[in-house]
Structures are given as C-alpha cells and as structure tokens.
PDB file of C-alpha atoms in Angstrom:
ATOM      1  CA  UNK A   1     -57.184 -29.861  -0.942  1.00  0.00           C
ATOM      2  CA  UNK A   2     -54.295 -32.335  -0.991  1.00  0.00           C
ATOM      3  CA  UNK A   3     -52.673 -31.152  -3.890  1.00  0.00           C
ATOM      4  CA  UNK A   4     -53.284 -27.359  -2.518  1.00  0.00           C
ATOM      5  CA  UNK A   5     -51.367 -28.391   0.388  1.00  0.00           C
ATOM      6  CA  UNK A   6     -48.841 -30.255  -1.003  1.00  0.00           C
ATOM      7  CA  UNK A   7     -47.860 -27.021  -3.320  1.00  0.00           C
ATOM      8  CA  UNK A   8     -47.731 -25.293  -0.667  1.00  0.00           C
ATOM      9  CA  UNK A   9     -44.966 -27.706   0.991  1.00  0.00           C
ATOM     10  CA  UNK A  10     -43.292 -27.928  -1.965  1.00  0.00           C
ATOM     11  CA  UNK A  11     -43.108 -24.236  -2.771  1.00  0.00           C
ATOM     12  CA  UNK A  12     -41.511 -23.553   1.311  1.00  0.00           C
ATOM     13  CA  UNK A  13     -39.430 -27.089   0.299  1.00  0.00           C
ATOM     14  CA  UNK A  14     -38.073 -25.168  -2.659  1.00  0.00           C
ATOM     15  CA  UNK A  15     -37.746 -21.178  -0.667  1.00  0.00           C
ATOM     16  CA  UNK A  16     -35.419 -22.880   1.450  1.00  0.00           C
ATOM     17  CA  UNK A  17     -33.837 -24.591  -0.535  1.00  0.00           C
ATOM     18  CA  UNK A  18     -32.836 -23.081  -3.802  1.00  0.00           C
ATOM     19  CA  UNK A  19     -30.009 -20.442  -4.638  1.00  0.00           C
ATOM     20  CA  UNK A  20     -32.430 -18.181  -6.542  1.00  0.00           C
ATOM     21  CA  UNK A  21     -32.224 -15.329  -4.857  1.00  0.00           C
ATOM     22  CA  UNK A  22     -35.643 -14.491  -5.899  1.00  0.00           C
ATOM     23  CA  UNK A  23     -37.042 -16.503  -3.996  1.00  0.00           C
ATOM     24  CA  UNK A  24     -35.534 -16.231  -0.898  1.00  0.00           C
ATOM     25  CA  UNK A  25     -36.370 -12.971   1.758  1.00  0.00           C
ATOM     26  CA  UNK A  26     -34.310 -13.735   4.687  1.00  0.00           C
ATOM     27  CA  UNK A  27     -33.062 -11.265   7.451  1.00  0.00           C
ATOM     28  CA  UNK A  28     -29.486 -10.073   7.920  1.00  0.00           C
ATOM     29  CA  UNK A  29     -28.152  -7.642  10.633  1.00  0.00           C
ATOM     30  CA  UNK A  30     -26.277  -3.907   9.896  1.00  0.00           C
ATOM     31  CA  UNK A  31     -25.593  -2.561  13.723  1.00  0.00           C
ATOM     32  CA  UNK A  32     -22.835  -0.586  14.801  1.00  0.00           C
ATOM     33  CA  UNK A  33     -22.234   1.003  18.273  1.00  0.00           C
ATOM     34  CA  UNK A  34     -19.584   3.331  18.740  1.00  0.00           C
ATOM     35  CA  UNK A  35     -18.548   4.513  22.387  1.00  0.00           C
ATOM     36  CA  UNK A  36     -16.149   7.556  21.837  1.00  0.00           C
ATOM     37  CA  UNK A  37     -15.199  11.368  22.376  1.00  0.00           C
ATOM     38  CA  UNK A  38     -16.362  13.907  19.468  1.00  0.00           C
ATOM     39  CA  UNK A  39     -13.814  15.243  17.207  1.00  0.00           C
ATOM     40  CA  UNK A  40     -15.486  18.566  15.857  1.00  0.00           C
ATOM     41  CA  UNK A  41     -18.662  20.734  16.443  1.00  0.00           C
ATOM     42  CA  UNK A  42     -21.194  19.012  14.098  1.00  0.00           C
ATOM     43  CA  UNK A  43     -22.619  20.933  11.126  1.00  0.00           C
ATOM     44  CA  UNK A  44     -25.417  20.693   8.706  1.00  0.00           C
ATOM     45  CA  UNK A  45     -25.878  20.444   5.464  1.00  0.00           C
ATOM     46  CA  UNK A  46     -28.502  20.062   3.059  1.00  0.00           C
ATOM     47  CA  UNK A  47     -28.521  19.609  -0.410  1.00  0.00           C
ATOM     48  CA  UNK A  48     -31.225  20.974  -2.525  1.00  0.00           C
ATOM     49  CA  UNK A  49     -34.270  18.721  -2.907  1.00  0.00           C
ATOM     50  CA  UNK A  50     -33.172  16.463  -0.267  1.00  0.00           C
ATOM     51  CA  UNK A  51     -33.678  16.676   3.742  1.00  0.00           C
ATOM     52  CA  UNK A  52     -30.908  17.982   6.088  1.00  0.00           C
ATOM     53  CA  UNK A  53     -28.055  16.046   7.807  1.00  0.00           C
ATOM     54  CA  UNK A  54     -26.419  16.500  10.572  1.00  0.00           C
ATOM     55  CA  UNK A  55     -22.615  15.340  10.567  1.00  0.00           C
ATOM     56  CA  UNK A  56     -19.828  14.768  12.978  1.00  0.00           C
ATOM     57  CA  UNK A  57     -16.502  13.220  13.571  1.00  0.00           C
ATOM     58  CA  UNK A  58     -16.272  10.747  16.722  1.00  0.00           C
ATOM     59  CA  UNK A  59     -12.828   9.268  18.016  1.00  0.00           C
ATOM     60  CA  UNK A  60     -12.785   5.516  19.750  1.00  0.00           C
ATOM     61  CA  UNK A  61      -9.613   4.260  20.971  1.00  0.00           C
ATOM     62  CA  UNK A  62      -8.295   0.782  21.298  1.00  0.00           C
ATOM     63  CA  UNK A  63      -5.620   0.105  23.768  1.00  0.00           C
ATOM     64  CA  UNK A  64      -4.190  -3.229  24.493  1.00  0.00           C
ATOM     65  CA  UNK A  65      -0.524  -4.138  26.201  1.00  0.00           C
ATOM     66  CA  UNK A  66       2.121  -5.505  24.242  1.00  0.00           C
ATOM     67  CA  UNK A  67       5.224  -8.105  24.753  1.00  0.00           C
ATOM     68  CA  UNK A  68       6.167  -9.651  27.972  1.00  0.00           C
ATOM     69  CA  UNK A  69       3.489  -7.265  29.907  1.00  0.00           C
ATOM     70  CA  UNK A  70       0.054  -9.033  28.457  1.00  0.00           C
ATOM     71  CA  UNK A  71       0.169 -11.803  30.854  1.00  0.00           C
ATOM     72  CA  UNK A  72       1.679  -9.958  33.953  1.00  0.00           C
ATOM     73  CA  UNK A  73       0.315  -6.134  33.661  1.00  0.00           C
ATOM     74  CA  UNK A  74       3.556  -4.388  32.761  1.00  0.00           C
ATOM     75  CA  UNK A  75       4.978  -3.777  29.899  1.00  0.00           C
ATOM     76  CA  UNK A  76       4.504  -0.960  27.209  1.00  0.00           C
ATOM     77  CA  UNK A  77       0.910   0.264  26.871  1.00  0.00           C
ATOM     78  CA  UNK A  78       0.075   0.932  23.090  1.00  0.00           C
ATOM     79  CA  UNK A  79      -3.293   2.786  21.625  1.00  0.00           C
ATOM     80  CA  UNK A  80      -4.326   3.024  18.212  1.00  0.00           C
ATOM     81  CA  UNK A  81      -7.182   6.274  17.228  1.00  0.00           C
ATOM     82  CA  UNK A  82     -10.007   5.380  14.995  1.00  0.00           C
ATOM     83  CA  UNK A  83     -11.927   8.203  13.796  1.00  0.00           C
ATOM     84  CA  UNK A  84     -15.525   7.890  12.476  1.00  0.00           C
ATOM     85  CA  UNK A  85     -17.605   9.727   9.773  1.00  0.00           C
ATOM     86  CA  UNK A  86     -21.299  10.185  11.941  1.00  0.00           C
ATOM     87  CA  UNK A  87     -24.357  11.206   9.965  1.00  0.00           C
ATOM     88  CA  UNK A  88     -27.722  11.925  11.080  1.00  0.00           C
ATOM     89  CA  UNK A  89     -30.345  12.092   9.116  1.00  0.00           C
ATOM     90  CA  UNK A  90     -33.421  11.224  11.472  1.00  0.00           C
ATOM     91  CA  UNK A  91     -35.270  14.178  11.982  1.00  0.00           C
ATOM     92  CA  UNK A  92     -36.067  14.993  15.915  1.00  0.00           C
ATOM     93  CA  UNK A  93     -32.682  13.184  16.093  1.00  0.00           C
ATOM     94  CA  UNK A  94     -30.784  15.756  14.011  1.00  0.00           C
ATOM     95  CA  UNK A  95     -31.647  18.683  15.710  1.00  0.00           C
ATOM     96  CA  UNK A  96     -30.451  17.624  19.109  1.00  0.00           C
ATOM     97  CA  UNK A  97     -27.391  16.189  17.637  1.00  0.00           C
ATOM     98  CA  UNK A  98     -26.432  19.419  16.014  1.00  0.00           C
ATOM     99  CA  UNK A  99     -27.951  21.408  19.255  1.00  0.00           C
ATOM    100  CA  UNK A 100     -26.009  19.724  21.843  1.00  0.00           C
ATOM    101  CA  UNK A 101     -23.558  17.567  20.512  1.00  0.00           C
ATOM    102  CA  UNK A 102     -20.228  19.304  21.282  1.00  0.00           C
ATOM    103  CA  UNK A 103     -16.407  18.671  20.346  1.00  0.00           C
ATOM    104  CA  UNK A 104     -15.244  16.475  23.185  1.00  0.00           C
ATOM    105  CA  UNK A 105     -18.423  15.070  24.187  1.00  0.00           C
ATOM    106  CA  UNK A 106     -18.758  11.805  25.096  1.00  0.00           C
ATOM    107  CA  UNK A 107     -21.386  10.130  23.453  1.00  0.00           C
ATOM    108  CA  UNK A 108     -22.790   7.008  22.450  1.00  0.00           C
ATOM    109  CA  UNK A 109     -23.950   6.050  19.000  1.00  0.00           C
ATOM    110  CA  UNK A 110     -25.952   3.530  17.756  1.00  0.00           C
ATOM    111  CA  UNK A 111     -26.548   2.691  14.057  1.00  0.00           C
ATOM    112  CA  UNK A 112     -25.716   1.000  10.764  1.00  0.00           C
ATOM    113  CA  UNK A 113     -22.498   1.314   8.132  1.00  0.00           C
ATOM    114  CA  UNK A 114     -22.886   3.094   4.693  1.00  0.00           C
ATOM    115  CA  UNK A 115     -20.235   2.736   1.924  1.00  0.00           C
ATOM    116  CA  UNK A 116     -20.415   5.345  -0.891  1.00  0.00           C
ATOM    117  CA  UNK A 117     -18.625   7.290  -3.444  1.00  0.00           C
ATOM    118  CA  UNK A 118     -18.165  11.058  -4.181  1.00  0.00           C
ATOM    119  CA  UNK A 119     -15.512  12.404  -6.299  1.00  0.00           C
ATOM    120  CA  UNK A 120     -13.633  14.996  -4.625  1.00  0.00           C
ATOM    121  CA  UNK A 121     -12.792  18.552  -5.777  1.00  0.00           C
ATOM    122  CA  UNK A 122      -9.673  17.414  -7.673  1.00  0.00           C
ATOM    123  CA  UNK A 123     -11.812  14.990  -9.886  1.00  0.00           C
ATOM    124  CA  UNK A 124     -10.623  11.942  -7.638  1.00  0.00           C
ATOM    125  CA  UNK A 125     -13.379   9.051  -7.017  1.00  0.00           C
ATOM    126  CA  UNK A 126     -12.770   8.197  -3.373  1.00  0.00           C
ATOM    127  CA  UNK A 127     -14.526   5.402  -1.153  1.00  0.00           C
ATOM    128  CA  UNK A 128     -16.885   6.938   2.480  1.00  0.00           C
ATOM    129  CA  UNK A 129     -17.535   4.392   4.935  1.00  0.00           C
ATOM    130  CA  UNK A 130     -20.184   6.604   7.242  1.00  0.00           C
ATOM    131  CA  UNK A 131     -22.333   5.882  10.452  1.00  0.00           C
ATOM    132  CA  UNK A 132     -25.804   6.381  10.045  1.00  0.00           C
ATOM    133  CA  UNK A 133     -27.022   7.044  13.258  1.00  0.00           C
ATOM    134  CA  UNK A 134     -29.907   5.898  15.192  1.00  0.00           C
ATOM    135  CA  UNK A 135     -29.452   6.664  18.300  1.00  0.00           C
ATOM    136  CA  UNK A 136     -27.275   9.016  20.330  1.00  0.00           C
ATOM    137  CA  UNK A 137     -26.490   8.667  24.174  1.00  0.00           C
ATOM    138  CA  UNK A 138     -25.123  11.519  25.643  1.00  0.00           C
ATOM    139  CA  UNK A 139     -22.596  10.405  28.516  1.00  0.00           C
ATOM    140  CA  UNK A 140     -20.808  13.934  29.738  1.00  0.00           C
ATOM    141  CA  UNK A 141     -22.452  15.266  32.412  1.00  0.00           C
ATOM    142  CA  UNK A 142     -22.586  19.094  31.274  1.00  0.00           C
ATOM    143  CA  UNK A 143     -25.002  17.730  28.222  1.00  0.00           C
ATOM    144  CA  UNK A 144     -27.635  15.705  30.351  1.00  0.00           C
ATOM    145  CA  UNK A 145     -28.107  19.060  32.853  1.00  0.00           C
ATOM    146  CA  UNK A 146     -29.108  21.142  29.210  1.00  0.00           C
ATOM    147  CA  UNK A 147     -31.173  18.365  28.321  1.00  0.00           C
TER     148      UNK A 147
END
C-alpha cells in the first residue's frame, strides 16, 4: 500500500515536473471577442462532404489621440480599421447568422482564432487568420425586433 502510494506521488512529482510533453495535459485559453460593424452580407458555403459555413467580414476600430492632445483632450484624433475574417460553423448558430446578420450590423462576436493556408487561384500559398465564432450578440435595434 505504501509503495502504491508512493508511485502514485512520484508519478504527479514527475507530471509536473518534467518537459515531456507526453506527460503533461494542462489547459490553455483561445478567446477572442470582437465588438464591431459588419462589412458584407454573409454567405454560405459548403464544400462537398463537409458541413456548411457561414462567413462574414466585421470592422472594429481603434481610435486613440495623438501628440500634445493625450493628456489635455485636444489634439488630432487618429483611427486605424481592422477588418476580420468571421466563420460560423455551429449549426443553429449558422442559420441565424446568415438569416439576420446584415452589412452594417452591429454585432458582437465571441470565439477563438484559426490560422490556415489555401493557395489562391494564381497558385500563391497565402496565410488566413479567421474567427471561429461561438457566439453572436446582435446590438442594432432593427435585428432584436425580427428576432
């Protein structure tokens, strides 16, 4: 019984300690939120074999005052446009996404970053960082009343 135990301490002794990645399960995080206006109507696509997704473009912008005016409120006012690759791929989620998710709307999305490859129509291997989404707010007003 000892010796049962003491593996046992030894083996949770050597989990947590060892580089072996093997041996060690531990948890990491892949969130993303994204508070923004959408860029285009969403469409779907579905490639043969696989289930249906629905994707969309979403805008956020980043504002932020620069020079003199960051301490005192004036000054020039600059923004910078980032524009986001959405997918949806969860089922009941899709379908309202591609339903009532309009160019414009303001939405929220929760989910997790992607990187991929594709090559492109010209032969080109090119790099997609995409949202997989989770979770979609709806924020504009006209959307919750079709809801």
């Amino acid at each position: 019984m000892l010796r049962n135990a003491s593996a046992q301490i030894l083996k949770q002794f050597i989990r947590h300690r060892t580089t072996d990645t093997s041996l060690i399960l531990e948890r990491s995080i892949n969130k993303v939120q994204l508070l923004g206006r959408v860029g285009q109507d969403p469409v779907m696509r579905q490639v043969e074999g696989r289930n249906p997704v629905t994707i969309f473009s979403m805008a956020t912008n980043e504002m932020w005052r620069s020079g003199e005016g960051e301490l005192t409120n004036t000054g020039d006012v600059s923004q910078k446009t980032t524009w986001h690759r959405i997918s949806v791929f969860k089922p009941g989620l899709r379908d309202v996404a591609y339903q009532y998710v309009k160019k414009g709307s303001r939405i929220l999305v929760e989910g997790k970053l992607d990187y991929g490859e594709y090559v492109d129509k010209n032969n080109v291997r090119r790099q997609a960082t995409t949202i997989i989404a989770d979770n979609i707010v709806f924020l504009s007003e006209n959307v919750r009343d079709q809801l």
